[in-house]
Coordinates of C-alpha atoms in Angstrom, one line a residue:
M579 CA -128.6 67.3 -92.9
V580 CA -128.6 66.4 -89.1
R581 CA -129.5 62.7 -88.2
I582 CA -129.9 61.6 -84.6
R583 CA -128.5 57.9 -85.0
M584 CA -126.7 55.4 -82.9
K585 CA -122.7 55.5 -82.5
S586 CA -121.3 52.1 -81.8
M587 CA -118.9 51.9 -78.7
G588 CA -118.9 48.5 -77.7
R589 CA -117.1 45.6 -78.2
L590 CA -117.2 41.9 -80.1
H591 CA -120.6 40.3 -78.3
R592 CA -121.0 43.3 -76.3
P593 CA -122.8 46.0 -78.2
F594 CA -123.4 49.4 -76.4
F595 CA -124.8 52.5 -78.5
R596 CA -124.6 56.4 -77.9
I597 CA -127.1 58.4 -79.3
C598 CA -125.7 61.3 -81.1
A599 CA -126.6 64.3 -83.2
M600 CA -124.6 63.7 -86.6
D601 CA -124.5 65.2 -89.9
S602 CA -125.7 62.7 -92.3
R603 CA -122.3 62.2 -94.3
T604 CA -120.1 61.3 -91.2
P605 CA -119.5 57.5 -90.6
R606 CA -121.3 55.8 -88.4
D607 CA -118.5 56.1 -85.7
G608 CA -117.2 59.4 -87.1
R609 CA -117.5 62.7 -85.3
T610 CA -120.8 63.8 -83.6
I611 CA -122.1 67.2 -83.0
E612 CA -123.6 66.6 -79.5
E613 CA -124.3 63.4 -77.6
L614 CA -127.7 62.8 -76.4
G615 CA -127.9 59.8 -74.6
H616 CA -126.9 56.1 -74.3
Y617 CA -128.7 52.4 -75.3
D618 CA -127.4 49.4 -73.8
P619 CA -129.5 46.4 -74.9
L620 CA -127.9 43.8 -72.7
V621 CA -128.5 45.3 -69.6
R622 CA -131.7 43.6 -67.7
N623 CA -133.2 46.5 -65.8
P624 CA -135.4 48.7 -68.7
E625 CA -135.0 52.1 -66.6
A626 CA -131.1 51.8 -67.1
Q627 CA -130.9 50.2 -70.6
T628 CA -132.0 53.5 -72.1
V629 CA -130.5 57.0 -71.1
L630 CA -131.8 60.1 -73.1
N631 CA -131.6 63.7 -72.8
V632 CA -135.3 64.4 -73.9
N633 CA -134.8 68.1 -73.7
R634 CA -131.7 68.2 -76.4
I635 CA -133.4 65.8 -78.3
R636 CA -136.8 67.6 -78.8
Y637 CA -134.4 70.4 -79.6
W638 CA -132.6 68.7 -82.4
L639 CA -136.1 67.4 -83.7
S640 CA -137.3 71.0 -83.8
V641 CA -134.5 72.5 -86.0
G642 CA -135.3 69.6 -88.5
A643 CA -133.0 66.7 -87.4
Q644 CA -133.9 63.6 -88.8
P645 CA -134.0 60.1 -86.3
S646 CA -132.9 56.9 -87.9
D647 CA -135.0 54.2 -87.9
K648 CA -133.6 52.5 -84.7
V649 CA -133.5 55.8 -83.0
A650 CA -137.1 56.6 -83.8
A651 CA -138.3 53.3 -82.4
L652 CA -136.5 54.0 -78.9
L653 CA -138.2 57.6 -79.4
K654 CA -141.4 56.6 -79.9
R655 CA -140.9 53.9 -77.0
F656 CA -140.2 56.6 -74.8
G657 CA -142.8 59.0 -75.8
V658 CA -140.4 61.7 -77.0
K659 CA -142.2 63.4 -79.9
K660 CA -141.2 66.7 -82.1
P661 CA -142.8 69.8 -80.2
A662 CA -145.5 71.2 -82.0
N663 CA -144.9 74.7 -83.6
G664 CA -145.0 77.5 -81.1
E665 CA -144.2 74.9 -78.1
P666 CA -141.3 75.1 -76.4
W667 CA -138.8 72.3 -76.9
E668 CA -137.6 72.4 -73.1
L669 CA -139.9 70.5 -70.6
P670 CA -140.5 72.3 -67.7
E671 CA -138.8 70.4 -64.8
E672 CA -140.4 68.4 -62.4
K673 CA -140.0 69.7 -58.6
K674 CA -138.7 67.1 -56.2
P675 CA -139.6 67.8 -52.6
T676 CA -137.0 68.6 -50.2
P677 CA -137.2 67.7 -46.5
D678 CA -137.2 71.3 -45.2
A679 CA -139.9 72.3 -47.8
A680 CA -141.9 69.3 -46.2
A681 CA -141.3 70.6 -42.6
T682 CA -142.4 74.3 -44.0
E683 CA -145.7 72.8 -45.5
E684 CA -146.9 71.3 -42.1
G685 CA -146.6 74.3 -40.0
P686 CA -145.1 75.1 -37.1
T687 CA -145.5 72.8 -34.5
T688 CA -146.5 74.2 -30.9
A689 CA -145.5 72.5 -27.4

């Protein structure tokens, strides 16, 4: 069984964790199948504290991976859920406006 769990990477009094897809029989800091993000509990900025690859986490949840208790709490905080049957696991990418696109939307300028 594949589990989504934390792999300890920090040192003494400086915790840092990578969120990984791992076989449930491997040790805590053992070989990973795929790294899905990281969690740094000592960072004060909440946006930088947790970095998740949401598309890949949704993929692993869709094929039956089980999150650990701590990872499940993080996923719940960020609203990451297992995709429903028939729903694609990839989320649509948000389009970011570019300066060139903004100029073309305004139309040609006549002097």
